[in-house]
Amino acid sequence: MLVEQRNFPPIDHCHAVNISDSNDVWLYYYSADAKYPIVQLKKNSNTACWWESNVSRGENLVVGHNMVFVLTNEGDIVGINLENKQHKEYTAYDTQGNELTFDYYFGRGSILYGVSKNSIYKLNLEKL
């Protein structure tokens, strides 16, 4: 009902879901009506928002403070500022300053877990 009231674009193909806590769900999907919307739904609330990201190729979604990070199938981390809609690409580095590349990654809330051949990294994107 809330989706219809807010006129959210239909989901043609869902790329990612992030449940940041028990009251907050985020979706990143493809819609022919609005390319790659990001939707926030709040439990037990009449609060729901959506933004058009224009970021294709996404596989995962991580949520930070006023930011959403779309993790692409090429290994890119694209941050989208939800206030001004600006996009910025980020690169992850280890403690020695070496660029990290991941074989795959996943996230929950603001935490990105990146897995490479010999390591698992935990990155808190809330701090960006």
PDB file of C-alpha atoms in Angstrom:
ATOM      1  CA  MET A   1       0.000   0.000   0.000  1.00  0.00           C
ATOM      2  CA  LEU A   2       2.797   2.445   0.902  1.00  0.00           C
ATOM      3  CA  VAL A   3       4.578   1.638  -2.350  1.00  0.00           C
ATOM      4  CA  GLU A   4       1.478   2.531  -4.344  1.00  0.00           C
ATOM      5  CA  GLN A   5       0.939   5.738  -2.335  1.00  0.00           C
ATOM      6  CA  ARG A   6       4.507   6.898  -3.006  1.00  0.00           C
ATOM      7  CA  ASN A   7       4.412   5.830  -6.656  1.00  0.00           C
ATOM      8  CA  PHE A   8       7.545   3.684  -6.417  1.00  0.00           C
ATOM      9  CA  PRO A   9       8.793   2.271  -9.711  1.00  0.00           C
ATOM     10  CA  PRO A  10       7.962  -1.422 -10.232  1.00  0.00           C
ATOM     11  CA  ILE A  11      10.701  -3.974  -9.591  1.00  0.00           C
ATOM     12  CA  ASP A  12      11.730  -5.640 -12.845  1.00  0.00           C
ATOM     13  CA  HIS A  13      14.874  -7.251 -11.390  1.00  0.00           C
ATOM     14  CA  CYS A  14      16.114  -6.910  -7.794  1.00  0.00           C
ATOM     15  CA  HIS A  15      19.914  -6.713  -7.560  1.00  0.00           C
ATOM     16  CA  ALA A  16      20.414  -6.225  -3.808  1.00  0.00           C
ATOM     17  CA  VAL A  17      18.663  -6.073  -0.448  1.00  0.00           C
ATOM     18  CA  ASN A  18      20.210  -4.671   2.730  1.00  0.00           C
ATOM     19  CA  ILE A  19      18.517  -5.055   6.096  1.00  0.00           C
ATOM     20  CA  SER A  20      20.457  -2.508   8.101  1.00  0.00           C
ATOM     21  CA  ASP A  21      18.555  -3.252  11.302  1.00  0.00           C
ATOM     22  CA  SER A  22      15.246  -4.802  12.318  1.00  0.00           C
ATOM     23  CA  ASN A  23      13.373  -1.644  11.289  1.00  0.00           C
ATOM     24  CA  ASP A  24      15.105  -0.619   8.071  1.00  0.00           C
ATOM     25  CA  VAL A  25      15.184  -2.348   4.658  1.00  0.00           C
ATOM     26  CA  TRP A  26      16.931  -1.041   1.544  1.00  0.00           C
ATOM     27  CA  LEU A  27      16.437  -2.273  -2.035  1.00  0.00           C
ATOM     28  CA  TYR A  28      18.483  -1.659  -5.173  1.00  0.00           C
ATOM     29  CA  TYR A  29      16.845  -2.825  -8.376  1.00  0.00           C
ATOM     30  CA  TYR A  30      16.277  -2.311 -12.059  1.00  0.00           C
ATOM     31  CA  SER A  31      13.029  -0.795 -13.271  1.00  0.00           C
ATOM     32  CA  ALA A  32      12.164   0.123 -16.831  1.00  0.00           C
ATOM     33  CA  ASP A  33      10.263   3.107 -15.393  1.00  0.00           C
ATOM     34  CA  ALA A  34      13.207   4.537 -13.398  1.00  0.00           C
ATOM     35  CA  LYS A  35      16.674   3.168 -13.931  1.00  0.00           C
ATOM     36  CA  TYR A  36      18.152   1.582 -10.815  1.00  0.00           C
ATOM     37  CA  PRO A  37      16.158   3.038  -7.938  1.00  0.00           C
ATOM     38  CA  ILE A  38      17.280   2.723  -4.342  1.00  0.00           C
ATOM     39  CA  VAL A  39      14.378   2.356  -1.914  1.00  0.00           C
ATOM     40  CA  GLN A  40      14.311   2.665   1.869  1.00  0.00           C
ATOM     41  CA  LEU A  41      11.403   1.149   3.803  1.00  0.00           C
ATOM     42  CA  LYS A  42      10.938   1.552   7.561  1.00  0.00           C
ATOM     43  CA  LYS A  43       9.023  -1.019   9.595  1.00  0.00           C
ATOM     44  CA  ASN A  44       5.944   0.130  11.527  1.00  0.00           C
ATOM     45  CA  SER A  45       6.196   3.544   9.941  1.00  0.00           C
ATOM     46  CA  ASN A  46       4.711   5.452   7.087  1.00  0.00           C
ATOM     47  CA  THR A  47       8.244   6.360   6.049  1.00  0.00           C
ATOM     48  CA  ALA A  48       9.529   5.283   2.681  1.00  0.00           C
ATOM     49  CA  CYS A  49      11.859   7.052   0.272  1.00  0.00           C
ATOM     50  CA  TRP A  50      13.381   6.345  -3.090  1.00  0.00           C
ATOM     51  CA  TRP A  51      16.215   7.771  -5.158  1.00  0.00           C
ATOM     52  CA  GLU A  52      17.174   7.107  -8.762  1.00  0.00           C
ATOM     53  CA  SER A  53      20.809   6.016  -8.676  1.00  0.00           C
ATOM     54  CA  ASN A  54      21.667   5.584 -12.382  1.00  0.00           C
ATOM     55  CA  VAL A  55      24.334   3.103 -11.235  1.00  0.00           C
ATOM     56  CA  SER A  56      24.094  -0.091 -13.235  1.00  0.00           C
ATOM     57  CA  ARG A  57      26.111  -3.279 -12.717  1.00  0.00           C
ATOM     58  CA  GLY A  58      25.409  -3.362  -8.963  1.00  0.00           C
ATOM     59  CA  GLU A  59      25.378  -6.604  -7.012  1.00  0.00           C
ATOM     60  CA  ASN A  60      25.336  -5.453  -3.391  1.00  0.00           C
ATOM     61  CA  LEU A  61      24.226  -2.489  -1.338  1.00  0.00           C
ATOM     62  CA  VAL A  62      25.769  -1.102   1.861  1.00  0.00           C
ATOM     63  CA  VAL A  63      24.223   1.768   3.807  1.00  0.00           C
ATOM     64  CA  GLY A  64      26.234   4.454   5.603  1.00  0.00           C
ATOM     65  CA  HIS A  65      25.346   7.785   7.177  1.00  0.00           C
ATOM     66  CA  ASN A  66      23.494   9.728   4.448  1.00  0.00           C
ATOM     67  CA  MET A  67      25.264   7.505   1.925  1.00  0.00           C
ATOM     68  CA  VAL A  68      24.425   4.352   0.023  1.00  0.00           C
ATOM     69  CA  PHE A  69      27.206   2.300  -1.509  1.00  0.00           C
ATOM     70  CA  VAL A  70      26.522   0.206  -4.595  1.00  0.00           C
ATOM     71  CA  LEU A  71      29.068  -2.560  -5.073  1.00  0.00           C
ATOM     72  CA  THR A  72      29.396  -3.394  -8.751  1.00  0.00           C
ATOM     73  CA  ASN A  73      30.188  -6.671 -10.473  1.00  0.00           C
ATOM     74  CA  GLU A  74      33.488  -5.120 -11.628  1.00  0.00           C
ATOM     75  CA  GLY A  75      34.574  -4.587  -8.004  1.00  0.00           C
ATOM     76  CA  ASP A  76      33.843  -0.856  -7.881  1.00  0.00           C
ATOM     77  CA  ILE A  77      32.435   0.827  -4.785  1.00  0.00           C
ATOM     78  CA  VAL A  78      30.165   3.702  -5.825  1.00  0.00           C
ATOM     79  CA  GLY A  79      28.986   5.978  -3.030  1.00  0.00           C
ATOM     80  CA  ILE A  80      25.816   7.987  -3.535  1.00  0.00           C
ATOM     81  CA  ASN A  81      25.161  10.922  -1.242  1.00  0.00           C
ATOM     82  CA  LEU A  82      21.436  10.808  -0.491  1.00  0.00           C
ATOM     83  CA  GLU A  83      21.218  14.534   0.220  1.00  0.00           C
ATOM     84  CA  ASN A  84      22.795  15.952  -2.944  1.00  0.00           C
ATOM     85  CA  LYS A  85      22.668  12.825  -5.221  1.00  0.00           C
ATOM     86  CA  GLN A  86      26.402  13.112  -5.977  1.00  0.00           C
ATOM     87  CA  HIS A  87      28.227   9.923  -6.992  1.00  0.00           C
ATOM     88  CA  LYS A  88      31.808   9.147  -5.992  1.00  0.00           C
ATOM     89  CA  GLU A  89      33.927   6.050  -6.584  1.00  0.00           C
ATOM     90  CA  TYR A  90      35.853   4.663  -3.618  1.00  0.00           C
ATOM     91  CA  THR A  91      38.839   2.344  -3.399  1.00  0.00           C
ATOM     92  CA  ALA A  92      39.573   0.095  -0.410  1.00  0.00           C
ATOM     93  CA  TYR A  93      43.137  -0.115   0.942  1.00  0.00           C
ATOM     94  CA  ASP A  94      44.739  -2.366   3.533  1.00  0.00           C
ATOM     95  CA  THR A  95      46.672  -1.011   6.521  1.00  0.00           C
ATOM     96  CA  GLN A  96      49.877  -0.872   4.440  1.00  0.00           C
ATOM     97  CA  GLY A  97      48.217   1.272   1.774  1.00  0.00           C
ATOM     98  CA  ASN A  98      47.871  -1.482  -0.821  1.00  0.00           C
ATOM     99  CA  GLU A  99      44.732  -1.434  -2.936  1.00  0.00           C
ATOM    100  CA  LEU A 100      42.343  -4.241  -2.081  1.00  0.00           C
ATOM    101  CA  THR A 101      40.558  -6.299  -4.676  1.00  0.00           C
ATOM    102  CA  PHE A 102      37.891  -8.771  -3.674  1.00  0.00           C
ATOM    103  CA  ASP A 103      36.825 -12.046  -5.239  1.00  0.00           C
ATOM    104  CA  TYR A 104      33.382 -11.316  -3.824  1.00  0.00           C
ATOM    105  CA  TYR A 105      31.770  -9.211  -1.151  1.00  0.00           C
ATOM    106  CA  PHE A 106      28.585  -8.829   0.812  1.00  0.00           C
ATOM    107  CA  GLY A 107      27.211  -6.381   3.318  1.00  0.00           C
ATOM    108  CA  ARG A 108      24.808  -5.783   6.141  1.00  0.00           C
ATOM    109  CA  GLY A 109      23.987  -2.287   7.323  1.00  0.00           C
ATOM    110  CA  SER A 110      27.142  -0.197   6.959  1.00  0.00           C
ATOM    111  CA  ILE A 111      29.562  -3.147   7.079  1.00  0.00           C
ATOM    112  CA  LEU A 112      31.154  -4.391   3.859  1.00  0.00           C
ATOM    113  CA  TYR A 113      32.811  -7.803   3.992  1.00  0.00           C
ATOM    114  CA  GLY A 114      35.315  -8.313   1.204  1.00  0.00           C
ATOM    115  CA  VAL A 115      36.703 -11.766   0.521  1.00  0.00           C
ATOM    116  CA  SER A 116      39.932 -12.346  -1.356  1.00  0.00           C
ATOM    117  CA  LYS A 117      41.927 -15.548  -1.882  1.00  0.00           C
ATOM    118  CA  ASN A 118      43.604 -15.517   1.537  1.00  0.00           C
ATOM    119  CA  SER A 119      41.707 -12.943   3.589  1.00  0.00           C
ATOM    120  CA  ILE A 120      38.391 -11.567   4.697  1.00  0.00           C
ATOM    121  CA  TYR A 121      38.194  -7.822   5.260  1.00  0.00           C
ATOM    122  CA  LYS A 122      35.591  -5.983   7.295  1.00  0.00           C
ATOM    123  CA  LEU A 123      35.121  -2.361   6.282  1.00  0.00           C
ATOM    124  CA  ASN A 124      32.783   0.009   8.120  1.00  0.00           C
ATOM    125  CA  LEU A 125      31.467   2.407   5.474  1.00  0.00           C
ATOM    126  CA  GLU A 126      29.542   4.415   8.084  1.00  0.00           C
ATOM    127  CA  LYS A 127      32.775   6.315   8.729  1.00  0.00           C
ATOM    128  CA  LEU A 128      33.132   7.663   5.177  1.00  0.00           C
TER     129      LEU A 128
END
